[in-house]
JSON list of C-alpha atoms in Angstrom, two decimals:
[
{"chain": "V", "resi": 4, "resn": "MET", "atom": "CA", "xyz": [-8.42, 119.83, 110.34]},
{"chain": "V", "resi": 5, "resn": "SER", "atom": "CA", "xyz": [-5.31, 119.54, 108.26]},
{"chain": "V", "resi": 6, "resn": "PHE", "atom": "CA", "xyz": [-3.88, 121.50, 105.35]},
{"chain": "V", "resi": 7, "resn": "GLU", "atom": "CA", "xyz": [-0.91, 121.13, 103.04]},
{"chain": "V", "resi": 8, "resn": "TYR", "atom": "CA", "xyz": [1.05, 123.80, 101.18]},
{"chain": "V", "resi": 9, "resn": "LYS", "atom": "CA", "xyz": [3.91, 123.40, 98.72]},
{"chain": "V", "resi": 10, "resn": "VAL", "atom": "CA", "xyz": [6.89, 125.75, 98.86]},
{"chain": "V", "resi": 11, "resn": "THR", "atom": "CA", "xyz": [9.39, 126.29, 96.04]},
{"chain": "V", "resi": 12, "resn": "GLY", "atom": "CA", "xyz": [13.00, 127.17, 96.85]},
{"chain": "V", "resi": 13, "resn": "GLY", "atom": "CA", "xyz": [14.00, 130.62, 95.59]},
{"chain": "V", "resi": 14, "resn": "ASP", "atom": "CA", "xyz": [10.41, 131.73, 94.97]},
{"chain": "V", "resi": 15, "resn": "PHE", "atom": "CA", "xyz": [10.26, 134.88, 97.09]},
{"chain": "V", "resi": 16, "resn": "THR", "atom": "CA", "xyz": [7.24, 136.10, 95.12]},
{"chain": "V", "resi": 17, "resn": "HIS", "atom": "CA", "xyz": [4.96, 133.67, 96.92]},
{"chain": "V", "resi": 18, "resn": "ALA", "atom": "CA", "xyz": [6.76, 133.57, 100.27]},
{"chain": "V", "resi": 19, "resn": "GLY", "atom": "CA", "xyz": [4.24, 134.08, 103.04]},
{"chain": "V", "resi": 20, "resn": "TYR", "atom": "CA", "xyz": [1.27, 132.58, 101.22]},
{"chain": "V", "resi": 21, "resn": "ALA", "atom": "CA", "xyz": [0.78, 129.70, 103.66]},
{"chain": "V", "resi": 22, "resn": "SER", "atom": "CA", "xyz": [1.23, 132.05, 106.63]},
{"chain": "V", "resi": 23, "resn": "SER", "atom": "CA", "xyz": [-1.39, 134.39, 105.24]},
{"chain": "V", "resi": 24, "resn": "GLN", "atom": "CA", "xyz": [-3.90, 131.57, 104.65]},
{"chain": "V", "resi": 25, "resn": "VAL", "atom": "CA", "xyz": [-3.39, 130.13, 108.12]},
{"chain": "V", "resi": 26, "resn": "LYS", "atom": "CA", "xyz": [-3.73, 133.57, 109.71]},
{"chain": "V", "resi": 27, "resn": "LYS", "atom": "CA", "xyz": [-7.08, 134.11, 107.97]},
{"chain": "V", "resi": 28, "resn": "MET", "atom": "CA", "xyz": [-8.30, 130.68, 109.03]},
{"chain": "V", "resi": 29, "resn": "LEU", "atom": "CA", "xyz": [-7.35, 131.15, 112.70]},
{"chain": "V", "resi": 30, "resn": "LYS", "atom": "CA", "xyz": [-9.05, 134.56, 112.72]},
{"chain": "V", "resi": 31, "resn": "GLN", "atom": "CA", "xyz": [-12.23, 132.99, 111.35]},
{"chain": "V", "resi": 32, "resn": "LEU", "atom": "CA", "xyz": [-12.05, 130.35, 114.06]},
{"chain": "V", "resi": 33, "resn": "GLY", "atom": "CA", "xyz": [-11.87, 133.11, 116.68]},
{"chain": "V", "resi": 34, "resn": "VAL", "atom": "CA", "xyz": [-8.44, 132.15, 118.04]},
{"chain": "V", "resi": 35, "resn": "ASP", "atom": "CA", "xyz": [-6.91, 134.71, 120.43]},
{"chain": "V", "resi": 36, "resn": "SER", "atom": "CA", "xyz": [-4.99, 137.39, 118.49]},
{"chain": "V", "resi": 37, "resn": "THR", "atom": "CA", "xyz": [-1.86, 137.01, 120.65]},
{"chain": "V", "resi": 38, "resn": "ILE", "atom": "CA", "xyz": [-1.69, 133.34, 119.69]},
{"chain": "V", "resi": 39, "resn": "ILE", "atom": "CA", "xyz": [-2.34, 134.08, 116.01]},
{"chain": "V", "resi": 40, "resn": "LYS", "atom": "CA", "xyz": [0.61, 136.51, 116.08]},
{"chain": "V", "resi": 41, "resn": "ARG", "atom": "CA", "xyz": [2.89, 133.78, 117.46]},
{"chain": "V", "resi": 42, "resn": "VAL", "atom": "CA", "xyz": [1.73, 131.24, 114.87]},
{"chain": "V", "resi": 43, "resn": "VAL", "atom": "CA", "xyz": [2.32, 133.75, 112.07]},
{"chain": "V", "resi": 44, "resn": "VAL", "atom": "CA", "xyz": [5.88, 134.55, 113.19]},
{"chain": "V", "resi": 45, "resn": "CYS", "atom": "CA", "xyz": [6.77, 130.84, 113.42]},
{"chain": "V", "resi": 46, "resn": "LEU", "atom": "CA", "xyz": [5.18, 129.85, 110.14]},
{"chain": "V", "resi": 47, "resn": "TYR", "atom": "CA", "xyz": [6.45, 132.81, 108.11]},
{"chain": "V", "resi": 48, "resn": "GLU", "atom": "CA", "xyz": [10.03, 132.41, 109.30]},
{"chain": "V", "resi": 49, "resn": "ALA", "atom": "CA", "xyz": [9.99, 128.66, 108.63]},
{"chain": "V", "resi": 50, "resn": "GLU", "atom": "CA", "xyz": [8.40, 129.20, 105.21]},
{"chain": "V", "resi": 51, "resn": "VAL", "atom": "CA", "xyz": [11.02, 131.81, 104.25]},
{"chain": "V", "resi": 52, "resn": "ASN", "atom": "CA", "xyz": [13.79, 129.49, 105.43]},
{"chain": "V", "resi": 53, "resn": "ILE", "atom": "CA", "xyz": [12.63, 126.92, 102.85]},
{"chain": "V", "resi": 54, "resn": "VAL", "atom": "CA", "xyz": [12.49, 129.60, 100.12]},
{"chain": "V", "resi": 55, "resn": "ALA", "atom": "CA", "xyz": [15.91, 131.00, 101.07]},
{"chain": "V", "resi": 56, "resn": "HIS", "atom": "CA", "xyz": [17.79, 127.75, 101.67]},
{"chain": "V", "resi": 57, "resn": "ALA", "atom": "CA", "xyz": [16.06, 124.68, 100.22]},
{"chain": "V", "resi": 58, "resn": "TYR", "atom": "CA", "xyz": [15.01, 123.39, 96.79]},
{"chain": "V", "resi": 59, "resn": "SER", "atom": "CA", "xyz": [11.44, 122.58, 97.72]},
{"chain": "V", "resi": 60, "resn": "GLY", "atom": "CA", "xyz": [9.33, 121.84, 100.75]},
{"chain": "V", "resi": 61, "resn": "THR", "atom": "CA", "xyz": [5.95, 120.86, 102.11]},
{"chain": "V", "resi": 62, "resn": "ILE", "atom": "CA", "xyz": [4.08, 122.49, 104.97]},
{"chain": "V", "resi": 63, "resn": "ASN", "atom": "CA", "xyz": [1.58, 120.39, 106.89]},
{"chain": "V", "resi": 64, "resn": "ILE", "atom": "CA", "xyz": [-0.74, 122.12, 109.33]},
{"chain": "V", "resi": 65, "resn": "THR", "atom": "CA", "xyz": [-2.91, 120.14, 111.72]},
{"chain": "V", "resi": 66, "resn": "LEU", "atom": "CA", "xyz": [-5.16, 121.76, 114.26]},
{"chain": "V", "resi": 67, "resn": "ASP", "atom": "CA", "xyz": [-7.86, 120.90, 116.74]},
{"chain": "V", "resi": 68, "resn": "SER", "atom": "CA", "xyz": [-9.41, 122.96, 119.54]},
{"chain": "V", "resi": 69, "resn": "GLU", "atom": "CA", "xyz": [-6.28, 122.59, 121.69]},
{"chain": "V", "resi": 70, "resn": "ILE", "atom": "CA", "xyz": [-3.21, 122.83, 119.53]},
{"chain": "V", "resi": 71, "resn": "ILE", "atom": "CA", "xyz": [-1.81, 123.76, 116.13]},
{"chain": "V", "resi": 72, "resn": "ALA", "atom": "CA", "xyz": [1.00, 121.57, 114.80]},
{"chain": "V", "resi": 73, "resn": "MET", "atom": "CA", "xyz": [3.08, 122.80, 111.87]},
{"chain": "V", "resi": 74, "resn": "THR", "atom": "CA", "xyz": [5.51, 120.45, 110.12]},
{"chain": "V", "resi": 75, "resn": "LEU", "atom": "CA", "xyz": [7.79, 121.93, 107.47]},
{"chain": "V", "resi": 76, "resn": "ALA", "atom": "CA", "xyz": [9.85, 119.35, 105.60]},
{"chain": "V", "resi": 77, "resn": "ASP", "atom": "CA", "xyz": [12.25, 120.38, 102.87]},
{"chain": "V", "resi": 78, "resn": "SER", "atom": "CA", "xyz": [14.61, 118.87, 100.33]},
{"chain": "V", "resi": 79, "resn": "GLY", "atom": "CA", "xyz": [17.75, 120.90, 100.59]},
{"chain": "V", "resi": 80, "resn": "PRO", "atom": "CA", "xyz": [21.28, 121.21, 101.87]},
{"chain": "V", "resi": 81, "resn": "GLY", "atom": "CA", "xyz": [20.28, 120.48, 105.47]},
{"chain": "V", "resi": 82, "resn": "ILE", "atom": "CA", "xyz": [21.82, 122.00, 108.59]},
{"chain": "V", "resi": 83, "resn": "THR", "atom": "CA", "xyz": [25.20, 120.65, 109.67]},
{"chain": "V", "resi": 84, "resn": "ASP", "atom": "CA", "xyz": [25.27, 122.24, 113.12]},
{"chain": "V", "resi": 85, "resn": "ILE", "atom": "CA", "xyz": [21.78, 122.91, 114.51]},
{"chain": "V", "resi": 86, "resn": "ASP", "atom": "CA", "xyz": [23.06, 124.54, 117.74]},
{"chain": "V", "resi": 87, "resn": "LEU", "atom": "CA", "xyz": [25.04, 127.02, 115.65]},
{"chain": "V", "resi": 88, "resn": "ALA", "atom": "CA", "xyz": [22.04, 127.67, 113.39]},
{"chain": "V", "resi": 89, "resn": "MET", "atom": "CA", "xyz": [19.94, 128.47, 116.49]},
{"chain": "V", "resi": 90, "resn": "GLN", "atom": "CA", "xyz": [22.34, 131.24, 117.53]},
{"chain": "V", "resi": 91, "resn": "LYS", "atom": "CA", "xyz": [21.11, 134.79, 116.90]},
{"chain": "V", "resi": 92, "resn": "GLY", "atom": "CA", "xyz": [23.01, 136.39, 114.04]},
{"chain": "V", "resi": 93, "resn": "TYR", "atom": "CA", "xyz": [24.33, 133.17, 112.48]},
{"chain": "V", "resi": 94, "resn": "SER", "atom": "CA", "xyz": [23.23, 132.66, 108.88]},
{"chain": "V", "resi": 95, "resn": "THR", "atom": "CA", "xyz": [24.37, 130.90, 105.73]},
{"chain": "V", "resi": 96, "resn": "ALA", "atom": "CA", "xyz": [22.09, 132.98, 103.47]},
{"chain": "V", "resi": 97, "resn": "SER", "atom": "CA", "xyz": [23.37, 134.20, 100.11]},
{"chain": "V", "resi": 98, "resn": "PRO", "atom": "CA", "xyz": [24.28, 137.88, 99.52]},
{"chain": "V", "resi": 99, "resn": "GLU", "atom": "CA", "xyz": [21.15, 138.24, 97.33]},
{"chain": "V", "resi": 100, "resn": "VAL", "atom": "CA", "xyz": [18.90, 136.99, 100.13]},
{"chain": "V", "resi": 101, "resn": "ARG", "atom": "CA", "xyz": [20.62, 139.32, 102.62]},
{"chain": "V", "resi": 102, "resn": "GLU", "atom": "CA", "xyz": [20.12, 142.32, 100.34]},
{"chain": "V", "resi": 103, "resn": "MET", "atom": "CA", "xyz": [16.38, 141.75, 100.62]},
{"chain": "V", "resi": 104, "resn": "GLY", "atom": "CA", "xyz": [16.66, 142.08, 104.39]},
{"chain": "V", "resi": 105, "resn": "PHE", "atom": "CA", "xyz": [16.44, 138.35, 105.08]},
{"chain": "V", "resi": 106, "resn": "GLY", "atom": "CA", "xyz": [19.32, 136.18, 106.28]},
{"chain": "V", "resi": 107, "resn": "ALA", "atom": "CA", "xyz": [20.12, 138.13, 109.43]},
{"chain": "V", "resi": 108, "resn": "GLY", "atom": "CA", "xyz": [20.27, 135.00, 111.57]},
{"chain": "V", "resi": 109, "resn": "MET", "atom": "CA", "xyz": [17.03, 135.87, 113.35]},
{"chain": "V", "resi": 110, "resn": "GLY", "atom": "CA", "xyz": [14.57, 133.38, 111.84]},
{"chain": "V", "resi": 111, "resn": "LEU", "atom": "CA", "xyz": [15.13, 130.27, 113.94]},
{"chain": "V", "resi": 112, "resn": "PRO", "atom": "CA", "xyz": [15.52, 132.31, 117.17]},
{"chain": "V", "resi": 113, "resn": "ASN", "atom": "CA", "xyz": [12.21, 134.05, 116.34]},
{"chain": "V", "resi": 114, "resn": "ILE", "atom": "CA", "xyz": [10.55, 130.66, 115.90]},
{"chain": "V", "resi": 115, "resn": "ASN", "atom": "CA", "xyz": [12.04, 129.37, 119.13]},
{"chain": "V", "resi": 116, "resn": "ALA", "atom": "CA", "xyz": [10.80, 132.43, 121.04]},
{"chain": "V", "resi": 117, "resn": "ASN", "atom": "CA", "xyz": [7.23, 132.05, 119.78]},
{"chain": "V", "resi": 118, "resn": "ALA", "atom": "CA", "xyz": [6.69, 128.28, 119.68]},
{"chain": "V", "resi": 119, "resn": "ASP", "atom": "CA", "xyz": [5.56, 126.15, 122.60]},
{"chain": "V", "resi": 120, "resn": "THR", "atom": "CA", "xyz": [7.65, 123.29, 121.20]},
{"chain": "V", "resi": 121, "resn": "LEU", "atom": "CA", "xyz": [10.19, 123.26, 118.39]},
{"chain": "V", "resi": 122, "resn": "ALA", "atom": "CA", "xyz": [12.00, 120.17, 117.10]},
{"chain": "V", "resi": 123, "resn": "ILE", "atom": "CA", "xyz": [14.53, 120.34, 114.28]},
{"chain": "V", "resi": 124, "resn": "THR", "atom": "CA", "xyz": [15.88, 117.27, 112.53]},
{"chain": "V", "resi": 125, "resn": "SER", "atom": "CA", "xyz": [18.24, 117.55, 109.61]},
{"chain": "V", "resi": 126, "resn": "GLU", "atom": "CA", "xyz": [20.34, 115.40, 107.38]},
{"chain": "V", "resi": 127, "resn": "PRO", "atom": "CA", "xyz": [23.08, 117.35, 105.60]},
{"chain": "V", "resi": 128, "resn": "GLY", "atom": "CA", "xyz": [22.72, 116.92, 101.85]},
{"chain": "V", "resi": 129, "resn": "THR", "atom": "CA", "xyz": [19.13, 115.72, 102.11]},
{"chain": "V", "resi": 130, "resn": "GLY", "atom": "CA", "xyz": [16.95, 118.18, 103.98]},
{"chain": "V", "resi": 131, "resn": "THR", "atom": "CA", "xyz": [15.52, 119.63, 107.16]},
{"chain": "V", "resi": 132, "resn": "THR", "atom": "CA", "xyz": [12.27, 119.12, 109.05]},
{"chain": "V", "resi": 133, "resn": "LEU", "atom": "CA", "xyz": [10.85, 121.56, 111.59]},
{"chain": "V", "resi": 134, "resn": "GLU", "atom": "CA", "xyz": [8.06, 120.49, 113.92]},
{"chain": "V", "resi": 135, "resn": "ILE", "atom": "CA", "xyz": [6.43, 123.40, 115.68]},
{"chain": "V", "resi": 136, "resn": "THR", "atom": "CA", "xyz": [3.48, 123.31, 118.04]},
{"chain": "V", "resi": 137, "resn": "ILE", "atom": "CA", "xyz": [1.55, 126.13, 119.68]},
{"chain": "V", "resi": 138, "resn": "ASN", "atom": "CA", "xyz": [-1.13, 125.63, 122.28]},
{"chain": "V", "resi": 139, "resn": "LEU", "atom": "CA", "xyz": [-4.22, 127.54, 121.18]},
{"chain": "V", "resi": 140, "resn": "ASN", "atom": "CA", "xyz": [-5.50, 128.17, 124.69]},
{"chain": "V", "resi": 141, "resn": "SER", "atom": "CA", "xyz": [-2.56, 129.72, 126.58]},
{"chain": "V", "resi": 142, "resn": "PRO", "atom": "CA", "xyz": [-1.44, 133.16, 125.43]},
{"chain": "V", "resi": 143, "resn": "ALA", "atom": "CA", "xyz": [1.92, 132.96, 127.26]},
{"chain": "V", "resi": 144, "resn": "ALA", "atom": "CA", "xyz": [4.84, 131.55, 125.21]},
{"chain": "G", "resi": 8, "resn": "MET", "atom": "CA", "xyz": [-4.00, 159.24, 114.80]},
{"chain": "G", "resi": 9, "resn": "LYS", "atom": "CA", "xyz": [-4.78, 157.89, 111.37]},
{"chain": "G", "resi": 10, "resn": "VAL", "atom": "CA", "xyz": [-2.43, 157.09, 108.47]},
{"chain": "G", "resi": 11, "resn": "THR", "atom": "CA", "xyz": [-3.92, 159.99, 106.51]},
{"chain": "G", "resi": 12, "resn": "ASP", "atom": "CA", "xyz": [-2.98, 162.44, 109.31]},
{"chain": "G", "resi": 13, "resn": "ILE", "atom": "CA", "xyz": [0.64, 161.28, 109.07]},
{"chain": "G", "resi": 14, "resn": "VAL", "atom": "CA", "xyz": [0.58, 161.69, 105.29]},
{"chain": "G", "resi": 15, "resn": "ASP", "atom": "CA", "xyz": [-0.65, 165.29, 105.70]},
{"chain": "G", "resi": 16, "resn": "LYS", "atom": "CA", "xyz": [1.65, 166.31, 108.55]},
{"chain": "G", "resi": 17, "resn": "LEU", "atom": "CA", "xyz": [4.84, 164.79, 107.06]},
{"chain": "G", "resi": 18, "resn": "GLY", "atom": "CA", "xyz": [4.03, 165.62, 103.43]},
{"chain": "G", "resi": 19, "resn": "LEU", "atom": "CA", "xyz": [4.30, 161.99, 102.29]},
{"chain": "G", "resi": 20, "resn": "THR", "atom": "CA", "xyz": [3.62, 160.60, 98.83]},
{"chain": "G", "resi": 21, "resn": "VAL", "atom": "CA", "xyz": [0.93, 157.90, 98.69]},
{"chain": "G", "resi": 22, "resn": "PHE", "atom": "CA", "xyz": [2.12, 155.20, 96.26]},
{"chain": "G", "resi": 23, "resn": "SER", "atom": "CA", "xyz": [-0.54, 152.55, 96.81]},
{"chain": "G", "resi": 24, "resn": "GLY", "atom": "CA", "xyz": [-2.91, 150.92, 99.28]},
{"chain": "G", "resi": 25, "resn": "HIS", "atom": "CA", "xyz": [-5.20, 153.98, 99.49]},
{"chain": "G", "resi": 26, "resn": "GLU", "atom": "CA", "xyz": [-7.91, 151.79, 101.01]},
{"chain": "G", "resi": 27, "resn": "GLY", "atom": "CA", "xyz": [-5.91, 151.65, 104.27]},
{"chain": "G", "resi": 28, "resn": "LEU", "atom": "CA", "xyz": [-5.41, 155.40, 104.75]},
{"chain": "G", "resi": 29, "resn": "GLY", "atom": "CA", "xyz": [-8.05, 155.45, 107.47]},
{"chain": "G", "resi": 30, "resn": "ARG", "atom": "CA", "xyz": [-6.20, 152.91, 109.64]},
{"chain": "G", "resi": 31, "resn": "GLU", "atom": "CA", "xyz": [-5.24, 153.83, 113.19]},
{"chain": "G", "resi": 32, "resn": "VAL", "atom": "CA", "xyz": [-1.54, 154.27, 113.99]},
{"chain": "G", "resi": 33, "resn": "THR", "atom": "CA", "xyz": [-0.38, 153.46, 117.49]},
{"chain": "G", "resi": 34, "resn": "GLY", "atom": "CA", "xyz": [3.39, 153.42, 117.07]},
{"chain": "G", "resi": 35, "resn": "GLY", "atom": "CA", "xyz": [6.30, 152.98, 114.71]},
{"chain": "G", "resi": 36, "resn": "TYR", "atom": "CA", "xyz": [9.17, 150.64, 113.88]},
{"chain": "G", "resi": 37, "resn": "THR", "atom": "CA", "xyz": [12.26, 151.43, 111.84]},
{"chain": "G", "resi": 38, "resn": "SER", "atom": "CA", "xyz": [14.23, 148.54, 110.33]},
{"chain": "G", "resi": 39, "resn": "ASP", "atom": "CA", "xyz": [15.48, 147.09, 107.06]},
{"chain": "G", "resi": 40, "resn": "LEU", "atom": "CA", "xyz": [15.83, 143.57, 108.46]},
{"chain": "G", "resi": 41, "resn": "LEU", "atom": "CA", "xyz": [12.66, 141.65, 107.77]},
{"chain": "G", "resi": 42, "resn": "SER", "atom": "CA", "xyz": [13.02, 139.15, 110.59]},
{"chain": "G", "resi": 43, "resn": "ASP", "atom": "CA", "xyz": [13.60, 142.02, 113.00]},
{"chain": "G", "resi": 44, "resn": "VAL", "atom": "CA", "xyz": [10.25, 143.49, 111.99]},
{"chain": "G", "resi": 45, "resn": "MET", "atom": "CA", "xyz": [8.68, 140.02, 112.13]},
{"chain": "G", "resi": 46, "resn": "GLY", "atom": "CA", "xyz": [9.99, 139.51, 115.66]},
{"chain": "G", "resi": 47, "resn": "HIS", "atom": "CA", "xyz": [9.56, 142.96, 117.18]},
{"chain": "G", "resi": 48, "resn": "ALA", "atom": "CA", "xyz": [7.14, 145.29, 115.38]},
{"chain": "G", "resi": 49, "resn": "ALA", "atom": "CA", "xyz": [3.80, 145.77, 117.14]},
{"chain": "G", "resi": 50, "resn": "ALA", "atom": "CA", "xyz": [0.44, 145.68, 115.36]},
{"chain": "G", "resi": 51, "resn": "GLY", "atom": "CA", "xyz": [-0.72, 149.19, 114.46]},
{"chain": "G", "resi": 52, "resn": "SER", "atom": "CA", "xyz": [2.84, 150.42, 113.81]},
{"chain": "G", "resi": 53, "resn": "VAL", "atom": "CA", "xyz": [4.05, 152.43, 110.87]},
{"chain": "G", "resi": 54, "resn": "TRP", "atom": "CA", "xyz": [7.09, 150.64, 109.40]},
{"chain": "G", "resi": 55, "resn": "VAL", "atom": "CA", "xyz": [9.92, 152.87, 108.16]},
{"chain": "G", "resi": 56, "resn": "THR", "atom": "CA", "xyz": [12.34, 151.20, 105.72]},
{"chain": "G", "resi": 57, "resn": "ILE", "atom": "CA", "xyz": [14.31, 151.49, 102.49]},
{"chain": "G", "resi": 58, "resn": "GLN", "atom": "CA", "xyz": [13.26, 147.96, 101.42]},
{"chain": "G", "resi": 59, "resn": "THR", "atom": "CA", "xyz": [10.83, 148.14, 98.48]},
{"chain": "G", "resi": 60, "resn": "HIS", "atom": "CA", "xyz": [10.24, 144.54, 97.35]},
{"chain": "G", "resi": 61, "resn": "ARG", "atom": "CA", "xyz": [6.93, 142.71, 97.72]},
{"chain": "G", "resi": 62, "resn": "ASN", "atom": "CA", "xyz": [7.92, 140.67, 100.75]},
{"chain": "G", "resi": 63, "resn": "VAL", "atom": "CA", "xyz": [7.63, 143.94, 102.68]},
{"chain": "G", "resi": 64, "resn": "THR", "atom": "CA", "xyz": [3.90, 143.86, 101.88]},
{"chain": "G", "resi": 65, "resn": "ALA", "atom": "CA", "xyz": [3.60, 140.26, 103.03]},
{"chain": "G", "resi": 66, "resn": "ILE", "atom": "CA", "xyz": [5.22, 141.04, 106.37]},
{"chain": "G", "resi": 67, "resn": "ALA", "atom": "CA", "xyz": [3.29, 144.29, 106.83]},
{"chain": "G", "resi": 68, "resn": "SER", "atom": "CA", "xyz": [0.05, 142.42, 106.23]},
{"chain": "G", "resi": 69, "resn": "LEU", "atom": "CA", "xyz": [0.93, 139.46, 108.46]},
{"chain": "G", "resi": 70, "resn": "LYS", "atom": "CA", "xyz": [1.99, 141.77, 111.31]},
{"chain": "G", "resi": 71, "resn": "ASP", "atom": "CA", "xyz": [-1.03, 144.13, 110.97]},
{"chain": "G", "resi": 72, "resn": "ILE", "atom": "CA", "xyz": [1.29, 147.05, 110.22]},
{"chain": "G", "resi": 73, "resn": "SER", "atom": "CA", "xyz": [-0.82, 150.20, 109.54]},
{"chain": "G", "resi": 74, "resn": "ALA", "atom": "CA", "xyz": [1.39, 151.61, 106.77]},
{"chain": "G", "resi": 75, "resn": "VAL", "atom": "CA", "xyz": [4.89, 151.39, 105.28]},
{"chain": "G", "resi": 76, "resn": "ILE", "atom": "CA", "xyz": [7.01, 154.51, 104.72]},
{"chain": "G", "resi": 77, "resn": "ILE", "atom": "CA", "xyz": [9.81, 154.20, 102.14]},
{"chain": "G", "resi": 78, "resn": "THR", "atom": "CA", "xyz": [12.58, 156.72, 102.75]},
{"chain": "G", "resi": 79, "resn": "CYS", "atom": "CA", "xyz": [15.36, 158.41, 100.74]},
{"chain": "G", "resi": 80, "resn": "GLY", "atom": "CA", "xyz": [13.15, 158.92, 97.67]},
{"chain": "G", "resi": 81, "resn": "GLU", "atom": "CA", "xyz": [13.00, 155.18, 96.89]},
{"chain": "G", "resi": 82, "resn": "GLN", "atom": "CA", "xyz": [9.87, 153.81, 95.23]},
{"chain": "G", "resi": 83, "resn": "PRO", "atom": "CA", "xyz": [8.14, 150.44, 95.47]},
{"chain": "G", "resi": 84, "resn": "GLY", "atom": "CA", "xyz": [8.03, 148.32, 92.30]},
{"chain": "G", "resi": 85, "resn": "GLU", "atom": "CA", "xyz": [4.86, 147.62, 90.33]},
{"chain": "G", "resi": 86, "resn": "ASP", "atom": "CA", "xyz": [4.40, 144.18, 91.89]},
{"chain": "G", "resi": 87, "resn": "THR", "atom": "CA", "xyz": [4.84, 145.58, 95.40]},
{"chain": "G", "resi": 88, "resn": "MET", "atom": "CA", "xyz": [2.23, 148.28, 94.73]},
{"chain": "G", "resi": 89, "resn": "ALA", "atom": "CA", "xyz": [-0.17, 145.76, 93.22]},
{"chain": "G", "resi": 90, "resn": "GLN", "atom": "CA", "xyz": [0.04, 143.58, 96.31]},
{"chain": "G", "resi": 91, "resn": "SER", "atom": "CA", "xyz": [-0.23, 146.61, 98.58]},
{"chain": "G", "resi": 92, "resn": "ASN", "atom": "CA", "xyz": [-3.49, 147.54, 96.82]},
{"chain": "G", "resi": 93, "resn": "GLU", "atom": "CA", "xyz": [-4.75, 143.99, 97.23]},
{"chain": "G", "resi": 94, "resn": "GLU", "atom": "CA", "xyz": [-3.96, 143.91, 100.94]},
{"chain": "G", "resi": 95, "resn": "GLY", "atom": "CA", "xyz": [-4.98, 147.52, 101.59]},
{"chain": "G", "resi": 96, "resn": "VAL", "atom": "CA", "xyz": [-1.63, 148.33, 103.22]},
{"chain": "G", "resi": 97, "resn": "PRO", "atom": "CA", "xyz": [-0.64, 151.92, 102.31]},
{"chain": "G", "resi": 98, "resn": "PHE", "atom": "CA", "xyz": [2.87, 152.40, 100.90]},
{"chain": "G", "resi": 99, "resn": "LEU", "atom": "CA", "xyz": [4.02, 155.95, 101.51]},
{"chain": "G", "resi": 100, "resn": "GLY", "atom": "CA", "xyz": [7.17, 157.76, 100.46]},
{"chain": "G", "resi": 101, "resn": "THR", "atom": "CA", "xyz": [9.48, 160.57, 101.50]},
{"chain": "G", "resi": 102, "resn": "THR", "atom": "CA", "xyz": [12.73, 162.05, 100.24]},
{"chain": "G", "resi": 103, "resn": "LEU", "atom": "CA", "xyz": [13.88, 162.41, 103.85]},
{"chain": "G", "resi": 104, "resn": "SER", "atom": "CA", "xyz": [16.46, 160.00, 105.24]},
{"chain": "G", "resi": 105, "resn": "THR", "atom": "CA", "xyz": [15.35, 157.17, 107.51]},
{"chain": "G", "resi": 106, "resn": "TYR", "atom": "CA", "xyz": [16.87, 159.07, 110.47]},
{"chain": "G", "resi": 107, "resn": "GLU", "atom": "CA", "xyz": [15.02, 162.32, 109.79]},
{"chain": "G", "resi": 108, "resn": "LEU", "atom": "CA", "xyz": [11.71, 160.68, 108.98]},
{"chain": "G", "resi": 109, "resn": "THR", "atom": "CA", "xyz": [11.84, 158.49, 112.08]},
{"chain": "G", "resi": 110, "resn": "GLY", "atom": "CA", "xyz": [12.58, 161.53, 114.26]},
{"chain": "G", "resi": 111, "resn": "ARG", "atom": "CA", "xyz": [9.63, 163.46, 112.89]},
{"chain": "G", "resi": 112, "resn": "LEU", "atom": "CA", "xyz": [7.34, 160.45, 113.12]},
{"chain": "G", "resi": 113, "resn": "TYR", "atom": "CA", "xyz": [8.33, 159.89, 116.74]},
{"chain": "G", "resi": 114, "resn": "SER", "atom": "CA", "xyz": [7.54, 163.51, 117.67]},
{"chain": "G", "resi": 115, "resn": "LEU", "atom": "CA", "xyz": [4.21, 163.24, 115.89]},
{"chain": "G", "resi": 116, "resn": "ILE", "atom": "CA", "xyz": [3.03, 160.00, 117.49]},
{"chain": "G", "resi": 117, "resn": "SER", "atom": "CA", "xyz": [4.32, 160.34, 121.05]}
]
């Protein structure tokens, strides 16, 4: 199965829509709740990163009985130093985004802690792509 | 303990999400950082915060949070309450500070 969702930069009103849809679908498929929780954390954080930092993005979800693969590709400013961006507490979020309680430099570390694999590629000035996979049959991260 | 028991014992205002008042509460989490809640709050928790925008509802729903308590007399906006009603996540309120409310909630649940 595969699904696609569009994300608009700056649109906090709809942030979390894709995560909510995927959560419902995994529940219906009877996936272990511990695994659903991990998928939700990864997908929500990545989705909010597009809303908070990029101009637009596309989420592609592919799943079979073994694995869920989530690819989030955005058009945006990109990440100059990925190692720095992965550090807890580091963020380039705007003051407005921080006031909402986002932009605390916890998003990427949260994704890293919950994903089985995480690959980030980015071209400054063009955009960022996150590829996240989670094995649907092993509850341990 | 159910959400409605907490409303009664702590004298909370029920803003929205009445459908979820019968939910079980198994713990609590106090934070205004959304990614902190995303990363650390357990399902079945009551979330104590001063954040009132609608992304709070999205996170509460995604994390299976039993109810949200807004402190310091703050109130959720219309759009937040509308989404809370849709999702059935109760939004509750108190004039107490986050510190006081969390203390009382902790005594009540543990």
